[in-house]
PDB file of C-alpha atoms and ligand atoms in Angstrom:
ATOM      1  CA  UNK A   1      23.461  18.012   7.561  1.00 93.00           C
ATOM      2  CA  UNK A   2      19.769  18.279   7.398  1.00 93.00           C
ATOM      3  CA  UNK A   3      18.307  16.484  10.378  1.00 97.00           C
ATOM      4  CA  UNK A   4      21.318  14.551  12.140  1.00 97.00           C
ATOM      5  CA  UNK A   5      24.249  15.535  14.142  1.00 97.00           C
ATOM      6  CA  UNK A   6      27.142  14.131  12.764  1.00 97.00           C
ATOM      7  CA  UNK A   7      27.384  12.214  16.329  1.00 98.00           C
ATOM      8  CA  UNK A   8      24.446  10.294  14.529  1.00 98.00           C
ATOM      9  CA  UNK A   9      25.719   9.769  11.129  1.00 98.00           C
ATOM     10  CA  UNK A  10      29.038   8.412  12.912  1.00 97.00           C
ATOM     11  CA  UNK A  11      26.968   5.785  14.881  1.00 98.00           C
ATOM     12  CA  UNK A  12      24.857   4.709  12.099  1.00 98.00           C
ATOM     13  CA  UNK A  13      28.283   4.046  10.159  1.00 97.00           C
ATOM     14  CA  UNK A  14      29.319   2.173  13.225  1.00 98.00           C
ATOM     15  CA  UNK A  15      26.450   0.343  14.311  1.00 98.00           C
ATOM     16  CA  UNK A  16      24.258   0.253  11.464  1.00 98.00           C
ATOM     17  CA  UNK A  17      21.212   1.347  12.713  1.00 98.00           C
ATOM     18  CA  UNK A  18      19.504   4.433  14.647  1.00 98.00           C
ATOM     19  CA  UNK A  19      16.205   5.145  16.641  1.00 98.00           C
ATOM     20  CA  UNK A  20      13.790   6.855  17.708  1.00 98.00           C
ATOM     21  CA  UNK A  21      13.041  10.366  15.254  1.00 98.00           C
ATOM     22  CA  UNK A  22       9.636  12.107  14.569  1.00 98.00           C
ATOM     23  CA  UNK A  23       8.204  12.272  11.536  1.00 98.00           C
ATOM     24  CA  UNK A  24       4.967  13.074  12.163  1.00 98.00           C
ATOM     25  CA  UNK A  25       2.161  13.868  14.742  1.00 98.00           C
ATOM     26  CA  UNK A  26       0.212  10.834  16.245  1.00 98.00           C
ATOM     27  CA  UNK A  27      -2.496  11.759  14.905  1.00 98.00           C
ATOM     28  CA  UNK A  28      -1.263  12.151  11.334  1.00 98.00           C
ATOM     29  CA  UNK A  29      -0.142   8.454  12.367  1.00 98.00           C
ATOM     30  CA  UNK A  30      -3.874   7.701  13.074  1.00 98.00           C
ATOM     31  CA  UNK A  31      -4.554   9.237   9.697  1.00 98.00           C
ATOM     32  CA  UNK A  32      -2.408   6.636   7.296  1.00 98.00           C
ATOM     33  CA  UNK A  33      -2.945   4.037  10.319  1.00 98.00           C
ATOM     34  CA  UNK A  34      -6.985   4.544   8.904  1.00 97.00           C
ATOM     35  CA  UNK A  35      -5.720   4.645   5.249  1.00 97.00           C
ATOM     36  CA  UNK A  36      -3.648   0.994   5.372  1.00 96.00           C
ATOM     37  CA  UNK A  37      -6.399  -0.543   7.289  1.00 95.00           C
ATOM     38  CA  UNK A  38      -8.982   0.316   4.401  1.00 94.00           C
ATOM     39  CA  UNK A  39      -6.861  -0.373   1.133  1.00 93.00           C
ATOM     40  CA  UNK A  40      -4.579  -3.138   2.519  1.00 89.00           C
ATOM     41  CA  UNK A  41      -6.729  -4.933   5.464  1.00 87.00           C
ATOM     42  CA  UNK A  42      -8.120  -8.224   4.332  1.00 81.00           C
ATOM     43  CA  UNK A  43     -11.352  -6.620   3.349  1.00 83.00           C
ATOM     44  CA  UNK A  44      -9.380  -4.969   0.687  1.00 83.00           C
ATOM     45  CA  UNK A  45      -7.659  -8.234  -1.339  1.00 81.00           C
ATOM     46  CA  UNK A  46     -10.956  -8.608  -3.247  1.00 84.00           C
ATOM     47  CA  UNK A  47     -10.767  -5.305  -5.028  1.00 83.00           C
ATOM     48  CA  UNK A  48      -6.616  -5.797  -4.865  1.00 84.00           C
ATOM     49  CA  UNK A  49      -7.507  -8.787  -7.321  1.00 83.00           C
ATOM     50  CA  UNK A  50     -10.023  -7.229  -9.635  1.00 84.00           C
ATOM     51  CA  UNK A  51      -7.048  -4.918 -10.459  1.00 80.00           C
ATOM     52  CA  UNK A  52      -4.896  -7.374 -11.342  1.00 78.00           C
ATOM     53  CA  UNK A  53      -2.412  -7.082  -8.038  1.00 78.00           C
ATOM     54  CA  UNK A  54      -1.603  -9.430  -5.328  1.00 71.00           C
ATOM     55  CA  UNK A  55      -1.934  -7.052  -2.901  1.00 82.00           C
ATOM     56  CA  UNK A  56      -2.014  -3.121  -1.981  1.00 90.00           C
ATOM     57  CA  UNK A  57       0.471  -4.023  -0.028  1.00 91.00           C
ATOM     58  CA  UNK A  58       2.967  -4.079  -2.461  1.00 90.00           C
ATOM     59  CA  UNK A  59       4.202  -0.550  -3.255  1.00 95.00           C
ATOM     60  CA  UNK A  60       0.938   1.200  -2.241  1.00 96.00           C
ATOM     61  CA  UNK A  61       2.662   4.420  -3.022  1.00 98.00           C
ATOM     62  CA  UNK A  62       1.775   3.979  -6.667  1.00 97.00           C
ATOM     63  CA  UNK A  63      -1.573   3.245  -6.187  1.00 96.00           C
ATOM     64  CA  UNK A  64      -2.501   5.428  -3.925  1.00 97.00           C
ATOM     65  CA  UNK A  65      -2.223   9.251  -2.561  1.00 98.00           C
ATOM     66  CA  UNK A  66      -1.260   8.244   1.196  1.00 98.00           C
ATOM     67  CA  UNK A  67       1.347   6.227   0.533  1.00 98.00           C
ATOM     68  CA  UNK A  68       2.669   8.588  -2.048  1.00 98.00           C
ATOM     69  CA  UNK A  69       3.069  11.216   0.250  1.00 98.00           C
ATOM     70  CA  UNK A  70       4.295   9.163   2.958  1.00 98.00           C
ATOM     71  CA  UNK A  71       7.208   7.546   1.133  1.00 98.00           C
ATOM     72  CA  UNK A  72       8.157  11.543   0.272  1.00 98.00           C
ATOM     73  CA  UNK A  73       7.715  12.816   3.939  1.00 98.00           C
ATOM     74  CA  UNK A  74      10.443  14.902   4.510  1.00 98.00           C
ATOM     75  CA  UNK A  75      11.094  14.845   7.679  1.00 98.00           C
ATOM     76  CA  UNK A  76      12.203  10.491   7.016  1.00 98.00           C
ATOM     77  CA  UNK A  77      13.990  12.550   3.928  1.00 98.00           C
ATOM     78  CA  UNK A  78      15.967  14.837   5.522  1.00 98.00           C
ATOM     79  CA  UNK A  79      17.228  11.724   7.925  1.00 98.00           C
ATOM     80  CA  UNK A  80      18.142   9.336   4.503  1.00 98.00           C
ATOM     81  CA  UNK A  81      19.947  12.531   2.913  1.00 98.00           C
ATOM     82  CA  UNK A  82      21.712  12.828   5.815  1.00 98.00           C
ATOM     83  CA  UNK A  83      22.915   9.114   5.283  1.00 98.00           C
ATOM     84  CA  UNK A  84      22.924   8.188   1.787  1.00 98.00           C
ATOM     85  CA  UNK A  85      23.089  11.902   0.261  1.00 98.00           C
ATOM     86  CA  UNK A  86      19.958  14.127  -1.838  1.00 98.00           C
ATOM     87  CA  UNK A  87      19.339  11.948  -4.879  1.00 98.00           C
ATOM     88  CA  UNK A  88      16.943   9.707  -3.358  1.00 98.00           C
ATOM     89  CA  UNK A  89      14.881   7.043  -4.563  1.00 98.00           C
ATOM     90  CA  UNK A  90      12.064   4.352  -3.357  1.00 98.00           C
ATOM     91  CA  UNK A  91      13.087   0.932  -4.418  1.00 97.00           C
ATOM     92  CA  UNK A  92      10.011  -0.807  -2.195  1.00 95.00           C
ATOM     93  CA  UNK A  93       7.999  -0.863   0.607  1.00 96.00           C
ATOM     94  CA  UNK A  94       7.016  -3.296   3.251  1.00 91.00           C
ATOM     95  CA  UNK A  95       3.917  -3.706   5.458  1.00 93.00           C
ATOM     96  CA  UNK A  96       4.580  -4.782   8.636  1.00 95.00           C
ATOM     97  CA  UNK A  97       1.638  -5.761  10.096  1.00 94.00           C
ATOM     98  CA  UNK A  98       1.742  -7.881  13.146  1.00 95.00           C
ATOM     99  CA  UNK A  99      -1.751  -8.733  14.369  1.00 95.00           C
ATOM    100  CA  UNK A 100      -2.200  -8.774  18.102  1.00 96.00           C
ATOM    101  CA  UNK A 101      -2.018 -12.042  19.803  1.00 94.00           C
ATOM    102  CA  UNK A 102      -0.570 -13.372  16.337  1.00 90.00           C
ATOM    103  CA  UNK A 103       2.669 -15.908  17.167  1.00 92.00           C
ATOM    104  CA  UNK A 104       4.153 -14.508  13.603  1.00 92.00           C
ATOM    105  CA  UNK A 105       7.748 -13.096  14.017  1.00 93.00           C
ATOM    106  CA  UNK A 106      10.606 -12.245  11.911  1.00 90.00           C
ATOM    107  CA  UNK A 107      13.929 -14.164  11.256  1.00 91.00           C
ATOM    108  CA  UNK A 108      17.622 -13.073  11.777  1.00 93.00           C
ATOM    109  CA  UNK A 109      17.956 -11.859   8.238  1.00 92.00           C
ATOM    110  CA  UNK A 110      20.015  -8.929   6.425  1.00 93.00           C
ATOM    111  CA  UNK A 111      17.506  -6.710   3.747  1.00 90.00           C
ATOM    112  CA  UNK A 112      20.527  -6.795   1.597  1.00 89.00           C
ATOM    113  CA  UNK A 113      20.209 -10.554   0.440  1.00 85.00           C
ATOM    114  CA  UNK A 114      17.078  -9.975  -1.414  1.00 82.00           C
ATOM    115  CA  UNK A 115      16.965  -6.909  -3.335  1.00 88.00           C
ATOM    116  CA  UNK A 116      19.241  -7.708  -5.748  1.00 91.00           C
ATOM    117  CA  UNK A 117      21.276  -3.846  -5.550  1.00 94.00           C
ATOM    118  CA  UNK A 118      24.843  -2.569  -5.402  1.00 95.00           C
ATOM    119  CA  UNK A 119      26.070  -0.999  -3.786  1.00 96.00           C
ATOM    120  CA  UNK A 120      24.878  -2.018  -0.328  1.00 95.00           C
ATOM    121  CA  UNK A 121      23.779   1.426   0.291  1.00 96.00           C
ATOM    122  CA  UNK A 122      20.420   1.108   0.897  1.00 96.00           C
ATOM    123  CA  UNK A 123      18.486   1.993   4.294  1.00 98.00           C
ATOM    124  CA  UNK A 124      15.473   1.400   5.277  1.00 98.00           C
ATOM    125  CA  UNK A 125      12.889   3.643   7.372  1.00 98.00           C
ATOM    126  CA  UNK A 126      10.679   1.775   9.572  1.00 98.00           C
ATOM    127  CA  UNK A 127       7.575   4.055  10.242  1.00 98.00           C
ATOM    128  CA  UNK A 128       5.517   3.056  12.929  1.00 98.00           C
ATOM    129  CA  UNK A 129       2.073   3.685  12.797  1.00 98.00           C
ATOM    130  CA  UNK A 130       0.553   1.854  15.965  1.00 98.00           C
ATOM    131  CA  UNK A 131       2.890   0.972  19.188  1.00 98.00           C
ATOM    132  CA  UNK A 132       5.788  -0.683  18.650  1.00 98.00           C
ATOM    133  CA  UNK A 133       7.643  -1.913  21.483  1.00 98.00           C
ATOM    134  CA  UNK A 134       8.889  -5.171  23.057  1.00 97.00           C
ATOM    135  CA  UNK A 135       5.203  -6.447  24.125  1.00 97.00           C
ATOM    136  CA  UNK A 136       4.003  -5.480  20.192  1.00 97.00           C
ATOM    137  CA  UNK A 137       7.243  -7.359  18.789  1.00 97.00           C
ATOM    138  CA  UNK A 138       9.170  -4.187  17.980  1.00 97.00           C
ATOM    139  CA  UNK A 139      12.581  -4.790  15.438  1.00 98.00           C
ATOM    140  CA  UNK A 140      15.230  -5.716  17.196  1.00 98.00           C
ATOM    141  CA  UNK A 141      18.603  -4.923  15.730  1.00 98.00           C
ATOM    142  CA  UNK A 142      22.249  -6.495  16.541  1.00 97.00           C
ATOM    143  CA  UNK A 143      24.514  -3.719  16.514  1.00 98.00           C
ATOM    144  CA  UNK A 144      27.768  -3.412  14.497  1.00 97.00           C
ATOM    145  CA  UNK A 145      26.404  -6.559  12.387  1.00 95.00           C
ATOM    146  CA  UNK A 146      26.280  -4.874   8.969  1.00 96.00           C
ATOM    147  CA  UNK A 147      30.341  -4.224   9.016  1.00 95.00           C
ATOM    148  CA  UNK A 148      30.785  -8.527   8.212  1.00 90.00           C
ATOM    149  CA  UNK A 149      28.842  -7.887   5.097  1.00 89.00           C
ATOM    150  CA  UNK A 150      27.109 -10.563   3.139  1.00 89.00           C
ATOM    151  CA  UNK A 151      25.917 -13.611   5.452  1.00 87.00           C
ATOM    152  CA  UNK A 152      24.430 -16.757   3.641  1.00 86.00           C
ATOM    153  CA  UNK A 153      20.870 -17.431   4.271  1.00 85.00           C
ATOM    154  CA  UNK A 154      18.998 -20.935   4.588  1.00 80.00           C
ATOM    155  CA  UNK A 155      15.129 -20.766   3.751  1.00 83.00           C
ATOM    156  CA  UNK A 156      13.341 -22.592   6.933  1.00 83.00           C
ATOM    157  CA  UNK A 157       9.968 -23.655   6.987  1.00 84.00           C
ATOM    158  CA  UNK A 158       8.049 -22.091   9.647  1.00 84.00           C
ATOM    159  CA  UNK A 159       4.189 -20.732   8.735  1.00 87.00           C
ATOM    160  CA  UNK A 160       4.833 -18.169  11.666  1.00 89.00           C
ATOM    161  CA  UNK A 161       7.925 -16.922  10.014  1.00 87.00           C
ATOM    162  CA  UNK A 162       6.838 -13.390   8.218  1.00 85.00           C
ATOM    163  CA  UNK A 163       9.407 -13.560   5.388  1.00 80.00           C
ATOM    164  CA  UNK A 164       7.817 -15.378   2.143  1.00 75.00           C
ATOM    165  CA  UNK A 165      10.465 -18.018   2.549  1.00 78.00           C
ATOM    166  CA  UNK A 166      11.194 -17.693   6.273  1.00 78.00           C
ATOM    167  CA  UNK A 167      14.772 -16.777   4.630  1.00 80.00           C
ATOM    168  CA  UNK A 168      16.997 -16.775   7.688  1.00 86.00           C
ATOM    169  CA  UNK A 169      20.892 -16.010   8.520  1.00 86.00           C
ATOM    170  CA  UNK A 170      22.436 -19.277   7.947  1.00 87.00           C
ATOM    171  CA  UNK A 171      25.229 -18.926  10.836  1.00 85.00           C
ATOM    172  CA  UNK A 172      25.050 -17.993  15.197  1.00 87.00           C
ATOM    173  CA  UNK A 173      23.161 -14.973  15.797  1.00 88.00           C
ATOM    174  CA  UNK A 174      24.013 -13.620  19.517  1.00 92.00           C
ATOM    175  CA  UNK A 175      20.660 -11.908  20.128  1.00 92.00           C
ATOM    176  CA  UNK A 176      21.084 -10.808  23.009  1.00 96.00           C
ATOM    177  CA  UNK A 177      22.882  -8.418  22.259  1.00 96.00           C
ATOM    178  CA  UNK A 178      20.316  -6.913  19.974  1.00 98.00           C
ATOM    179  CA  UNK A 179      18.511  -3.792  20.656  1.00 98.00           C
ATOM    180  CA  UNK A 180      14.498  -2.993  20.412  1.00 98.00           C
ATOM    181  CA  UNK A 181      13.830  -0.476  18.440  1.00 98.00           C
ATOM    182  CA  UNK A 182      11.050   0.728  20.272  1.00 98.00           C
ATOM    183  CA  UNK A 183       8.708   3.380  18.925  1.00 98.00           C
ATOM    184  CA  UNK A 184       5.749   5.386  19.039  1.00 98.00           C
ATOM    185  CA  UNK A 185       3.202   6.464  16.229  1.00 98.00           C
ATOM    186  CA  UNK A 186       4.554   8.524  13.654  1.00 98.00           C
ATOM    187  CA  UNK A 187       8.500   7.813  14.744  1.00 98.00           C
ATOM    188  CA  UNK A 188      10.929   5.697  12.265  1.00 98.00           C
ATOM    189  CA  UNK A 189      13.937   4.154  12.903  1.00 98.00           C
ATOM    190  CA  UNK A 190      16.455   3.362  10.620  1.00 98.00           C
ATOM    191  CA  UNK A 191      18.395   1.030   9.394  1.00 98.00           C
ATOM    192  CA  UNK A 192      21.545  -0.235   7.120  1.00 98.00           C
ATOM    193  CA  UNK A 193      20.532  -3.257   4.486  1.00 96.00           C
ATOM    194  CA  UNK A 194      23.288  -5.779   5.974  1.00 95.00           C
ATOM    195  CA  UNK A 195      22.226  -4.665   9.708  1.00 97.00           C
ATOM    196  CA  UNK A 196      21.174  -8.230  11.058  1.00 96.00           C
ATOM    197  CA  UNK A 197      17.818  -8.067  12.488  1.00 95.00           C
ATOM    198  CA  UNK A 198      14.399  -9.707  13.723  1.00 96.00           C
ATOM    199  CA  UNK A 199      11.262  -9.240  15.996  1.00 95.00           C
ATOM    200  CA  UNK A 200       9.301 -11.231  18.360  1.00 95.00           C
ATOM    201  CA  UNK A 201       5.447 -12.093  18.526  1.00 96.00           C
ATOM    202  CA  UNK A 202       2.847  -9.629  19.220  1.00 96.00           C
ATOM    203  CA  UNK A 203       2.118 -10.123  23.105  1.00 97.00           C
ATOM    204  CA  UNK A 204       0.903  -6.677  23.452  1.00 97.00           C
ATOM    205  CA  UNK A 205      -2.632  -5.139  23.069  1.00 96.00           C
ATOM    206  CA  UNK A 206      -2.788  -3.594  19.613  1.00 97.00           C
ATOM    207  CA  UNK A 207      -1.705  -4.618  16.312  1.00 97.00           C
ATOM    208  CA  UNK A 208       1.786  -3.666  15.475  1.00 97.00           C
ATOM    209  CA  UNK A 209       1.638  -1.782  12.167  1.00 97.00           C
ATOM    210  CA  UNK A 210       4.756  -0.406  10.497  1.00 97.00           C
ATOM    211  CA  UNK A 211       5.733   0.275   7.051  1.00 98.00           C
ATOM    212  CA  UNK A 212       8.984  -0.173   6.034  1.00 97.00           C
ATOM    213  CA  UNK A 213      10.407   1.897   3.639  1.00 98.00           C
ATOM    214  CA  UNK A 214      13.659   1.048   0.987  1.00 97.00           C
ATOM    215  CA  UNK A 215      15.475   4.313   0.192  1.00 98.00           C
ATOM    216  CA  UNK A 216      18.483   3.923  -2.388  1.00 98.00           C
ATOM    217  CA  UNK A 217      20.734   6.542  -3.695  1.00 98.00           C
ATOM    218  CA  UNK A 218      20.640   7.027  -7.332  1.00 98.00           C
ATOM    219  CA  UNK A 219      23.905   5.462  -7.597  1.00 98.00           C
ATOM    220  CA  UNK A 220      22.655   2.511  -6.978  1.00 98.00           C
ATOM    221  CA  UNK A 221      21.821  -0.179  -9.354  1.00 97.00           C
ATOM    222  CA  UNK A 222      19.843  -3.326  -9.635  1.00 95.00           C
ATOM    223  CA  UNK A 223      22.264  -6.249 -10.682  1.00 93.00           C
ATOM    224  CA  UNK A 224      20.854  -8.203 -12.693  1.00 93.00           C
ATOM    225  CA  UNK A 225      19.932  -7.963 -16.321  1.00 94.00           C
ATOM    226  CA  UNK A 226      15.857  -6.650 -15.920  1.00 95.00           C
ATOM    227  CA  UNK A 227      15.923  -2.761 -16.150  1.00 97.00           C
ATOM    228  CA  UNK A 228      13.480  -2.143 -12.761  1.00 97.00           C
ATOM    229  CA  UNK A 229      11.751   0.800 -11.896  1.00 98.00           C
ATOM    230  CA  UNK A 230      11.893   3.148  -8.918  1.00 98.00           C
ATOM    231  CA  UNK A 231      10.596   6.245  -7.678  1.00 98.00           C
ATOM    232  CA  UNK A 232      12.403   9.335  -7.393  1.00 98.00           C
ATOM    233  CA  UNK A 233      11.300  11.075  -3.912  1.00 98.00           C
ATOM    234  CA  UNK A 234      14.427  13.920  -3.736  1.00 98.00           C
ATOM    235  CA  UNK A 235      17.202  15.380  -5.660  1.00 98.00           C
ATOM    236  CA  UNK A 236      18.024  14.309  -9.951  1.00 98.00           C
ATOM    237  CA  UNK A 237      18.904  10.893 -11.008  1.00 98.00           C
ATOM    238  CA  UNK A 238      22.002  11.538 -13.432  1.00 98.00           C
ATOM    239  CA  UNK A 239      22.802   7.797 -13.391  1.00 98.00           C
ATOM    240  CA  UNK A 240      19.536   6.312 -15.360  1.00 98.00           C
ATOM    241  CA  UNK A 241      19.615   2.983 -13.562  1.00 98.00           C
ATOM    242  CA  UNK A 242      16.159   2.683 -12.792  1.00 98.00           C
ATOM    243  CA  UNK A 243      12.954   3.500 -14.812  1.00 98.00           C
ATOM    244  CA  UNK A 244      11.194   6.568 -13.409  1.00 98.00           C
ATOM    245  CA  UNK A 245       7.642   5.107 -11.291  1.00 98.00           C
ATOM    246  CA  UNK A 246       5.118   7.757 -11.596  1.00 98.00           C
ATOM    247  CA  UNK A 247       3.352   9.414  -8.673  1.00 98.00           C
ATOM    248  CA  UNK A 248      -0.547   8.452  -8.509  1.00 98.00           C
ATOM    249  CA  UNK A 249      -2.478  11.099  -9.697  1.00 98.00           C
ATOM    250  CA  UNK A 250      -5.338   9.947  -7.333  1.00 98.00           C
ATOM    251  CA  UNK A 251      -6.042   6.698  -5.622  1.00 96.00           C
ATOM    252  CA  UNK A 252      -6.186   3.853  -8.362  1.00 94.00           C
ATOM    253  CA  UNK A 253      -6.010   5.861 -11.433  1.00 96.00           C
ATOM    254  CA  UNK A 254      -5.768   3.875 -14.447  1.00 95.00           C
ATOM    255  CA  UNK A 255      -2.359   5.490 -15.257  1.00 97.00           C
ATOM    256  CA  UNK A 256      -1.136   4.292 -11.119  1.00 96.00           C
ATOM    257  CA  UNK A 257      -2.613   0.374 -11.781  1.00 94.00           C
ATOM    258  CA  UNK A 258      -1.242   0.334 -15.452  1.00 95.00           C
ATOM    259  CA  UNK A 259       2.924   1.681 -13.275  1.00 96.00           C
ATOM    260  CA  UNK A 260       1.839  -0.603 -10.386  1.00 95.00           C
ATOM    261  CA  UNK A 261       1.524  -3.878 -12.720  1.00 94.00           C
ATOM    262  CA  UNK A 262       4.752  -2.705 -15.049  1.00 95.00           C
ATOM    263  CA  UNK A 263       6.568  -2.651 -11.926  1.00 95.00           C
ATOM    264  CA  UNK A 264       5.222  -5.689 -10.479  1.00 92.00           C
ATOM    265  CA  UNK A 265       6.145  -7.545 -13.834  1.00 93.00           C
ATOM    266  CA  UNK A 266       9.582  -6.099 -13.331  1.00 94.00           C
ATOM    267  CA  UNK A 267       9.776  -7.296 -10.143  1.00 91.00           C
ATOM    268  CA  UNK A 268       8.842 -10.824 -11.515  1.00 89.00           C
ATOM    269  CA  UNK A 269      11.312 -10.669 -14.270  1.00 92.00           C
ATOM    270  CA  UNK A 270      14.157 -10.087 -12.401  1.00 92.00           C
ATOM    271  CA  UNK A 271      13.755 -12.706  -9.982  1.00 87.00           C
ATOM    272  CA  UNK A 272      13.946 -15.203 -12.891  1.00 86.00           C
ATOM    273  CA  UNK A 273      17.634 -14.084 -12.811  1.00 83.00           C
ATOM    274  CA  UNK A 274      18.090 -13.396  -9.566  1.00 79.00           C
ATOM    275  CA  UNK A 275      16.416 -16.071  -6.919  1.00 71.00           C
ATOM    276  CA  UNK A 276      16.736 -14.751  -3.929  1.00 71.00           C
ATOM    277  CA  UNK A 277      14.597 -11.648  -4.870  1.00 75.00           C
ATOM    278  CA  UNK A 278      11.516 -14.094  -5.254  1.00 68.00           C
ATOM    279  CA  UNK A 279      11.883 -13.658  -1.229  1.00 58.00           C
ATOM    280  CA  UNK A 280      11.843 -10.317  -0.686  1.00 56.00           C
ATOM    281  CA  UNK A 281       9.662  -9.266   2.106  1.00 56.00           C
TER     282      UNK A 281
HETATM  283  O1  AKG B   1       8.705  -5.312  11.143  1.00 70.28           O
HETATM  284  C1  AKG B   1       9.371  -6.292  11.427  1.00 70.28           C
HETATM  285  O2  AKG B   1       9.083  -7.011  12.371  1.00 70.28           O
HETATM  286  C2  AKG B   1      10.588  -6.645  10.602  1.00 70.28           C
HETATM  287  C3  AKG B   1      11.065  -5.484   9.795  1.00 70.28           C
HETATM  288  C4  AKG B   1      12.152  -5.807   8.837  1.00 70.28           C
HETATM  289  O3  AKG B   1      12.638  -6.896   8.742  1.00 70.28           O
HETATM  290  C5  AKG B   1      12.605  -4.728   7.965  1.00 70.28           C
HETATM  291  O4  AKG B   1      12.075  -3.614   8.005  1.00 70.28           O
HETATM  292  O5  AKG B   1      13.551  -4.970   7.194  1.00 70.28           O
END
């Protein structure tokens, strides 16, 4: 084991989620806190555009340095080797930006349902990079939830819902028995892609800003027919399921924007197949 105690490996198995760990300093928190609010704030979507992407938002670690390294940090590594084993790879990312004040919130919903993978291996880090805690709308997470497996979802129209679809777990939810998450700059949680989970509105006094990142084994593939691309952060991929994403060589090099739309295009094309991807995060 790299980083866990196998007391902690054991409880993610059981409960399908864990909390808090370091993985870096507040102030390096500060540091890519600065970096997302200047290439994927608002005031960036007009350059976003010119180069021919919805947003910086999606996958910033191929566009640009900060995100590159972030996604390959390694003390969030050593945690996902711990779980998932060393042949890592990035799948996606997710900007979690909650907006002080903002009523936005996220649905009971399972990762799983939308990324169109098998295994369901696939954990996600949730960085935080400004407070997040139950006045900021941390993630809340029920625990043992993941062990039912697949839930069906409903899509429910809701403009403060923060899922593109407001894609929610189509059956009872007890939440209170979920637990906050609760975090500090520059700790990550983790958790397992059929964990069902949610978070509340931003009542707090900063903006909640948290990246969440998609770490898959190599083992795992996409299911439908597209072949998609993914980033290899640790270890050798000996399965070839994915497409190799290069690393940016510097922020918005022609070679990163020319990956970043191939991927994007990807991304596209497999939701033709595969619906419920249209509504990933
Ligand atoms: O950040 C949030 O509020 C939700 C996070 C989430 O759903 C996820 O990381 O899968």
């Amino acid at each position: 084991m790299k980083s866990l105690t196998e007391d902690q490996a054991k409880r993610y198995h059981d409960e399908g989620f864990l909390f808090p760990f370091r993985a870096f300093s507040p102030e390096a928190a500060a540091r890519y806190r600065a970096d997302v609010e200047r290439t994927c704030g608002e005031t960036a979507q007009p350059a976003a555009a010119r180069t021919g992407t919805v947003s910086y938002r999606v996958k910033p670690y191929l566009l640009f340095t900060w995100a590159a390294d972030l996604v390959r940090d390694p003390a969030i590594l050593d945690a996902v080797e711990d779980l998932i084993g060393p042949d890592i790879m990035v799948f996606h990312t997710t900007m979690w930006w909650k907006t002080k004040g903002s009523p936005n919130r996220v649905p009971w919903h399972q990762d799983g349902t939308y990324f169109g993978l098998a295994p369901f291996e696939h954990v996600t880090a949730w960085v935080a990079l400004s407070p997040s805690n139950t006045r900021t709308g941390c993630v809340r997470v029920v625990p043992g939830s993941h062990l039912a497996g697949q839930i069906p979802h409903a899509d429910v129209r809701d403009s403060t819902l923060m899922l593109s679809r407001g894609q929610t777990v189509n059956a009872s939810v007890d939440g209170s028995r979920a637990v906050p998450m609760v975090l500090s700059p520059g700790e990550f949680s983790l958790h397992h892609t059929m964990a069902i989970h949610a978070s509340d509105p931003n009542t707090g006094d900063d903006d909640r800003i948290g990246i969440g990142i998609s770490y898959i084994p190599t083992r795992v593939r996409h299911v439908g027919p597209t072949r998609m691309s993914a980033t290899l952060v640790r270890g050798r991929d000996t399965h070839g399921h994915f497409d190799l994403e290069p690393r940016p060589a510097a922020d918005l090099h022609p070679d990163a924007v020319a990956a970043h739309r191939d991927s994007d295009a990807r991304f596209w094309e497999a939701s033709r197949s595969i619906p419920e991807m249209a509504g990933i995060h």
